[in-house]
GROMACS .gro file of C-alpha atoms in nm:
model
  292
    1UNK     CA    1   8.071   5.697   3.219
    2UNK     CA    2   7.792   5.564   3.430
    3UNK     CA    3   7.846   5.733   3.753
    4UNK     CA    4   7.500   5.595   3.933
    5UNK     CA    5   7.287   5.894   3.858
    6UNK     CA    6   6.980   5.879   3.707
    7UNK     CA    7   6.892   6.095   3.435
    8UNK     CA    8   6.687   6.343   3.639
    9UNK     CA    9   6.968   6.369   3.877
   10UNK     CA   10   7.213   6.441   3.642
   11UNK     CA   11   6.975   6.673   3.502
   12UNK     CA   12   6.929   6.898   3.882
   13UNK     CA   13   7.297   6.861   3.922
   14UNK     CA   14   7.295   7.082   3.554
   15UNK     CA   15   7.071   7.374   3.731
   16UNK     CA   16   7.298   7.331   4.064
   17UNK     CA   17   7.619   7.349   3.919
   18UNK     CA   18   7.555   7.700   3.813
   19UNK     CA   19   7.464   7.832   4.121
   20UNK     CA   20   7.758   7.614   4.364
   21UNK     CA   21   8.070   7.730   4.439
   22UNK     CA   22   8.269   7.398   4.360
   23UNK     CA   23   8.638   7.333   4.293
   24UNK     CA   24   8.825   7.096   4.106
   25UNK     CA   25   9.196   7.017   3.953
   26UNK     CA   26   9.445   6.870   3.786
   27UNK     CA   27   9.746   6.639   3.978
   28UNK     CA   28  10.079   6.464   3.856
   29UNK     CA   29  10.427   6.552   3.852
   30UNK     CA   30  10.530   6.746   3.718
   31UNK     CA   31  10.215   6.948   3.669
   32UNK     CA   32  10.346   7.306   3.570
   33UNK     CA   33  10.316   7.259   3.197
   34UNK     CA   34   9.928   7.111   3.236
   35UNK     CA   35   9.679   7.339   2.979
   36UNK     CA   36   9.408   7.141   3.218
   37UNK     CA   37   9.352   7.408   3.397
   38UNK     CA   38   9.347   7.684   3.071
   39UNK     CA   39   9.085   7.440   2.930
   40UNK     CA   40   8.851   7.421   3.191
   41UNK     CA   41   8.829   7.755   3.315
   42UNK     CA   42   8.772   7.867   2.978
   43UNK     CA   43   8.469   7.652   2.969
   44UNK     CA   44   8.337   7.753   3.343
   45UNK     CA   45   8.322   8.097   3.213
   46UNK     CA   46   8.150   7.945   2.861
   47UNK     CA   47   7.919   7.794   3.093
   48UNK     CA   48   7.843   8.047   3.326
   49UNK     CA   49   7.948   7.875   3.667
   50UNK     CA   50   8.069   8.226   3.805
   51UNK     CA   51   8.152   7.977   4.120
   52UNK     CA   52   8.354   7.736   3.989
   53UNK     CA   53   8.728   7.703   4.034
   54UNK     CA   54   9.008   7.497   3.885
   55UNK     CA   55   9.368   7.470   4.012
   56UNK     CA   56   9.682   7.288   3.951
   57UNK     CA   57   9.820   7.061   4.264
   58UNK     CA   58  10.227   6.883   4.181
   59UNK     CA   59  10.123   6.558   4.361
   60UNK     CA   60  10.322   6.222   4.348
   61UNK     CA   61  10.207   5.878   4.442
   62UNK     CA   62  10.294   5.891   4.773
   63UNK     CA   63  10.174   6.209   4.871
   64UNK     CA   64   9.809   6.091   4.661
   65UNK     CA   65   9.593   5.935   4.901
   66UNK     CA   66   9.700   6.205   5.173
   67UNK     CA   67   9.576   6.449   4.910
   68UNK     CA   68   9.248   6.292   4.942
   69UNK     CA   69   9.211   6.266   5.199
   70UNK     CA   70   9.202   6.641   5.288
   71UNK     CA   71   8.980   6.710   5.039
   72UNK     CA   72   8.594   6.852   5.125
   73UNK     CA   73   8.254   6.824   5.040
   74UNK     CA   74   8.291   7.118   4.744
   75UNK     CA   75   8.519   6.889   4.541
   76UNK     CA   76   8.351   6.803   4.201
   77UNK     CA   77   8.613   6.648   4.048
   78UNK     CA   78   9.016   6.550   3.944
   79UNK     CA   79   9.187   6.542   3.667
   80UNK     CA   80   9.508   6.271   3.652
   81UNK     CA   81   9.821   6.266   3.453
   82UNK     CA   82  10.165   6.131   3.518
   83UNK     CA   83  10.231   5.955   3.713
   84UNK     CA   84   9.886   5.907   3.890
   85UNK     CA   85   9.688   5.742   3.670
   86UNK     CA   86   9.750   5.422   3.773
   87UNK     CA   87   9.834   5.517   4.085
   88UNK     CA   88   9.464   5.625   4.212
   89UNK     CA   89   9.294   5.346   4.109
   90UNK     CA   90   9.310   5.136   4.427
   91UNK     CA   91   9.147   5.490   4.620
   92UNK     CA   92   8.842   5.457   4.432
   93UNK     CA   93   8.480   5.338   4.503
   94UNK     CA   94   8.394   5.259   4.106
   95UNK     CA   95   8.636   5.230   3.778
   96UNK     CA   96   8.447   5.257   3.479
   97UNK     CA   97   8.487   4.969   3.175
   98UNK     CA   98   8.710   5.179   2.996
   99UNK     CA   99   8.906   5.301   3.280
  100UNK     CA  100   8.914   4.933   3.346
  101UNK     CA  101   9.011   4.817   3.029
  102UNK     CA  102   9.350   5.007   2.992
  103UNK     CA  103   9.384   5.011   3.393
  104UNK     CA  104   9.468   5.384   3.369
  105UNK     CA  105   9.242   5.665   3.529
  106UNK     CA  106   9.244   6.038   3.447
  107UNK     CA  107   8.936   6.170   3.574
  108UNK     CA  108   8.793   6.136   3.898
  109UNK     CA  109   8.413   6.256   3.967
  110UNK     CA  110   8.300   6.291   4.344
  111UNK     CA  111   7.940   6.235   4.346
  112UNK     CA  112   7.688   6.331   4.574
  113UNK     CA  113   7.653   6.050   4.793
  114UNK     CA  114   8.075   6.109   4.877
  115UNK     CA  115   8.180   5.771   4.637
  116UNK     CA  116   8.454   5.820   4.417
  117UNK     CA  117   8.394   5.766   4.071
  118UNK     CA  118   8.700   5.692   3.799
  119UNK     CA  119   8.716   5.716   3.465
  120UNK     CA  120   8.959   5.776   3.137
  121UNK     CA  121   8.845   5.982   2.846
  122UNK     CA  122   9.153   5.969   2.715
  123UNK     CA  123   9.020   5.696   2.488
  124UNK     CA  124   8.699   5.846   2.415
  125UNK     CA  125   8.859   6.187   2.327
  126UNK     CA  126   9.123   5.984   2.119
  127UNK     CA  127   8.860   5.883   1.921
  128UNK     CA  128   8.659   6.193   1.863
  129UNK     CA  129   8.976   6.364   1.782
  130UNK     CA  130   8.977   6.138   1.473
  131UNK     CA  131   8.680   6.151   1.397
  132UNK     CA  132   8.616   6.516   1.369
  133UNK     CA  133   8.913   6.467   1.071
  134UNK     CA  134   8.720   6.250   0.921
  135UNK     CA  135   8.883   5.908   1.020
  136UNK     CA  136   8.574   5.654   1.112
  137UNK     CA  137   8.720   5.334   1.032
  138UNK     CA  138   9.058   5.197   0.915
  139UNK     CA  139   9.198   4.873   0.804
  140UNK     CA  140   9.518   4.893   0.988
  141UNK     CA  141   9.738   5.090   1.201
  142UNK     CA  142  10.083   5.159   1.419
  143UNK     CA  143  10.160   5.281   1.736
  144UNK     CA  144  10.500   5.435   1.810
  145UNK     CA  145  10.587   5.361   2.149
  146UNK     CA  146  10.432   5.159   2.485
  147UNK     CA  147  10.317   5.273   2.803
  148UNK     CA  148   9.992   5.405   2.969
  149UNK     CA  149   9.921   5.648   2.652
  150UNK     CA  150  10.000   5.370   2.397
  151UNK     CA  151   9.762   5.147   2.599
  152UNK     CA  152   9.494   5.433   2.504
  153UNK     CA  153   9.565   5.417   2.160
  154UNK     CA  154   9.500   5.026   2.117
  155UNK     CA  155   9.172   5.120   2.312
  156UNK     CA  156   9.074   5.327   2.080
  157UNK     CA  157   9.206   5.138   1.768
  158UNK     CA  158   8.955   4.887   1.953
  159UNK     CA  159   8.654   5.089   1.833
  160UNK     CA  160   8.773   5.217   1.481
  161UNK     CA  161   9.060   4.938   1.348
  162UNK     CA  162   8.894   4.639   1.159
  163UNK     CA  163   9.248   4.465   1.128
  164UNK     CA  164   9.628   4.435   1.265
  165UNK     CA  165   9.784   4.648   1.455
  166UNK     CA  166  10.192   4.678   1.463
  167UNK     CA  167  10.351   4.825   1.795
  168UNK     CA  168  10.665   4.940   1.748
  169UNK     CA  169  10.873   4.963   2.054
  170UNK     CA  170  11.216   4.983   2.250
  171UNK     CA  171  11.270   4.621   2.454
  172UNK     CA  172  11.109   4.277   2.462
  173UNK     CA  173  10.964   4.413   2.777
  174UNK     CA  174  10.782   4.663   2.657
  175UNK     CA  175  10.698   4.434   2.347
  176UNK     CA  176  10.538   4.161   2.569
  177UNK     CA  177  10.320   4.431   2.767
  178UNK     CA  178  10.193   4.585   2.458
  179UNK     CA  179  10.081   4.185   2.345
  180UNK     CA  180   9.957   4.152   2.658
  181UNK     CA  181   9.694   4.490   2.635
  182UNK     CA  182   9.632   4.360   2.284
  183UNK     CA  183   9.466   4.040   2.441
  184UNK     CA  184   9.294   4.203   2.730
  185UNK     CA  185   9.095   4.430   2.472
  186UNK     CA  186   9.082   4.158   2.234
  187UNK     CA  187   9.318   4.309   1.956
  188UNK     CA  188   9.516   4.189   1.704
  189UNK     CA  189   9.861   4.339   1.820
  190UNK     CA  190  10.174   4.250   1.655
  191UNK     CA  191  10.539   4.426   1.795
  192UNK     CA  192  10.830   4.515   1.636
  193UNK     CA  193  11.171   4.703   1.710
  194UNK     CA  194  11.203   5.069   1.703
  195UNK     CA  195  11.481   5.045   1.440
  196UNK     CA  196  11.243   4.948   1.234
  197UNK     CA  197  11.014   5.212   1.303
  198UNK     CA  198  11.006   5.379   0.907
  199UNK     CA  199  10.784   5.078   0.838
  200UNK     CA  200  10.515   5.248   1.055
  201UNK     CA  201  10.459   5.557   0.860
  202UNK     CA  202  10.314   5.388   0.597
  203UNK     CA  203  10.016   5.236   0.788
  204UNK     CA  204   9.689   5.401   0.724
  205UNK     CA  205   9.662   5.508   1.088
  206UNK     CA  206  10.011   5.621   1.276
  207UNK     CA  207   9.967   5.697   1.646
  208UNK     CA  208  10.290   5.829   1.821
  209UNK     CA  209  10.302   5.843   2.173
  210UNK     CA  210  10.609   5.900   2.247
  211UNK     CA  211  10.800   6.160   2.451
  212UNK     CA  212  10.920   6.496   2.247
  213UNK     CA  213  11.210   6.445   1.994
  214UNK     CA  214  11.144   6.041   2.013
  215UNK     CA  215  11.026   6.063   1.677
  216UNK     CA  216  11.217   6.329   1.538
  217UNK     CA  217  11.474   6.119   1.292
  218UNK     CA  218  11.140   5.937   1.128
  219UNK     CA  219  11.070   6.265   1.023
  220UNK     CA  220  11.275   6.183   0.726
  221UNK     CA  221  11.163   5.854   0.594
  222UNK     CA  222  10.812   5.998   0.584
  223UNK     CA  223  10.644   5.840   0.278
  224UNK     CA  224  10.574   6.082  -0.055
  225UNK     CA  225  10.205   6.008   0.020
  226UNK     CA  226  10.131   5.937   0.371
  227UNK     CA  227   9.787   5.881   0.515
  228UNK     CA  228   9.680   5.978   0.873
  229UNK     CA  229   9.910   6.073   1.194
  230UNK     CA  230   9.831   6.111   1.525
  231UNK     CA  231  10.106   6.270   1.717
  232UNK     CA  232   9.945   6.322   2.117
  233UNK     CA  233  10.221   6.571   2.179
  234UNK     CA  234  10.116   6.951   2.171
  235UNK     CA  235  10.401   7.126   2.315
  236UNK     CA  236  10.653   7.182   2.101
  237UNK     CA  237  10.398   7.177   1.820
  238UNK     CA  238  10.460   7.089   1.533
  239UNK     CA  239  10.698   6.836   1.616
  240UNK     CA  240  10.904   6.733   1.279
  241UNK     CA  241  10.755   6.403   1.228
  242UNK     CA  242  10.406   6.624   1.271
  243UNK     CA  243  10.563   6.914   1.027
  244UNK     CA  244  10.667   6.649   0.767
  245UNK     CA  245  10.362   6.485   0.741
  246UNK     CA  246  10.174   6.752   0.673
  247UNK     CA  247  10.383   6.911   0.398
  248UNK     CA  248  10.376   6.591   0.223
  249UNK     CA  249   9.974   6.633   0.200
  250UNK     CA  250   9.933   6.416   0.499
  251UNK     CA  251   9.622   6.479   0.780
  252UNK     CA  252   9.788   6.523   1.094
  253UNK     CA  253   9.591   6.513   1.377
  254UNK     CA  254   9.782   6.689   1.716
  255UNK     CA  255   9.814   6.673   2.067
  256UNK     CA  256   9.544   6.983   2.160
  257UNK     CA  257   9.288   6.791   1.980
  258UNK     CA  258   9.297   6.537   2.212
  259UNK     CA  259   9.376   6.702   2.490
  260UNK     CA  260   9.052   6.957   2.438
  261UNK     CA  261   8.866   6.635   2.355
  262UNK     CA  262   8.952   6.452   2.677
  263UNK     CA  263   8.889   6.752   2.877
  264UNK     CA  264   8.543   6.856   2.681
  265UNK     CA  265   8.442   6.501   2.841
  266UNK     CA  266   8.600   6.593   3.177
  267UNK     CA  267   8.374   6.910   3.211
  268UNK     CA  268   8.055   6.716   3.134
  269UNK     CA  269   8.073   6.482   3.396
  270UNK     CA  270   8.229   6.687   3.660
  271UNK     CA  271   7.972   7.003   3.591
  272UNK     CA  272   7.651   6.739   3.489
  273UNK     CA  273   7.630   6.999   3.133
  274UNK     CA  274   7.506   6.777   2.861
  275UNK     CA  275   7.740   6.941   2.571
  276UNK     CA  276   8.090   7.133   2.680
  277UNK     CA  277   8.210   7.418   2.521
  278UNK     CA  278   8.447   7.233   2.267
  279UNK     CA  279   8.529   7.571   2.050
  280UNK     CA  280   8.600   7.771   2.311
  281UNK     CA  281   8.834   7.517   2.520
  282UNK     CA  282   8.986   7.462   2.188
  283UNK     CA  283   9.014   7.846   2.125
  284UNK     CA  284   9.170   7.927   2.499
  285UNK     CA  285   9.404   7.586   2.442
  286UNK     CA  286   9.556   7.790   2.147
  287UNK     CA  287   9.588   8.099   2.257
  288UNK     CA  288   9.807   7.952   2.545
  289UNK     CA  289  10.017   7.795   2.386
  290UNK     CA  290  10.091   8.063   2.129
  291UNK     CA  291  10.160   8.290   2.444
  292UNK     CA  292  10.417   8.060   2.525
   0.00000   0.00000   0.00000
């Protein structure tokens, strides 16, 4: 994200950070399930920003732009999820391409001069998720499911799929908006129906993003040699498309990877750090959920 600064600024704001006392959070609704703010207080003390604070704040789209507006000159930063992410673009000064692209924001960075700065790394993070398994490049790929996180995926199918992609989803109305974010980022998008969502699994690429125990019955027409799945839920984890997969030699890449991902990006441009604390966001992420 280009956020205006120039490269010494960002570099001052590094040295700063660690002596400020600065606050930032996560918002949406509901909001008491968020790891957000596990993640990022796990890197603040990784970091060393003894100062730093990150809360949790149930907010809905009516009560965001009042939440705004209350907020001071120590705020850093925001973190969106449902249903906000769409919600807050029209309070912001700047909306980065990607942001743009998928019109869905999930991190907001307030920068010095008091603009308001949005940005998704949702797609980003989607993308080094896969990439740290190894995926680079593939032919083809599904998505399971529509909606904001579905838009992600075909963004970041955008930078790793050289061919079609098949969206399998519930409704011609969800069908036509998933065409319709396949020709805004200049995708080859095809849709079909849910029933026929068995086809899916045995794409080289299978993102599912839908809700828990959408995808549970797939579980059993899981191919005897499936390729990659990406299944963005991480709580309940494994799910059984996720455990099926991966006892039939499958990689399955999980919800906490890109969660940790996204937020490894969040840190970085909210603290000005060059390199966040991936392992041990990644480390605190697990632990969490294991104590639940």
């Amino acid at each position: 994200m280009n956020d205006g600064r120039t490269t010494a600024e960002r570099e001052r704001a590094r040295g700063q950070a660690r002596a400020e006392s600065r606050r930032a959070a996560v918002l949406g609704s509901p909001i008491a399930h968020s790891l957000s703010p596990v993640l990022h207080r796990a890197a603040y003390e990784e970091l060393g920003l003894d100062g730093w604070t990150y809360d949790r704040f149930e907010v809905d789209e009516t009560g965001l732009p009042g939440f705004f507006d209350g907020l001071g000159d120590d705020w850093a930063g925001l973190s969106l999820t449902m249903p906000l992410k769409r919600a807050v673009i029209p309070l912001l000064d700047t909306v980065s391409a990607t942001a743009a692209s998928v019109g869905a924001v999930n991190t907001v960075v307030f920068t010095d001069d008091g603009r308001r700065v949005g940005d998704n790394t949702d797609v980003p993070g989607m993308v080094a998720a896969l990439r740290e398994r190894g995926v680079e490049s593939v032919e083809s790929a599904a998505v399971l499911g529509a909606g904001a996180t579905a838009s992600s995926a075909l963004a970041a199918l955008a930078r790793i799929c050289t061919g079609e992609i098949v969206a399998y989803v519930r409704g011609p109305e969800r069908a036509a908006e998933m065409r319709q974010w396949g020709e805004r980022l200049d995708l080859d998008v095809r849709t079909a129906d849910w029933a026929d969502a068995g086809r899916a699994l045995r794409a080289p690429l299978v993102i599912a993003t839908t809700p828990a125990g959408a995808t549970d019955a797939l579980a059993l027409e899981v191919p005897a040699r499936p390729a990659t799945l990406f299944d963005v839920l991480y709580e309940p984890w494994p799910t059984a498309l996720a455990a099926r997969w991966s006892a039939h030699g499958g990689a399955v890449v999980g919800g906490l990877d890109l969660l940790v991902h996204q937020a490894v990006l969040q840190v970085e441009q909210m603290t000005g750090v060059s390199t966040g604390p991936l392992a041990a966001m990644r480390h605190a992420g697990e632990r969490a959920l294991k104590d639940r």
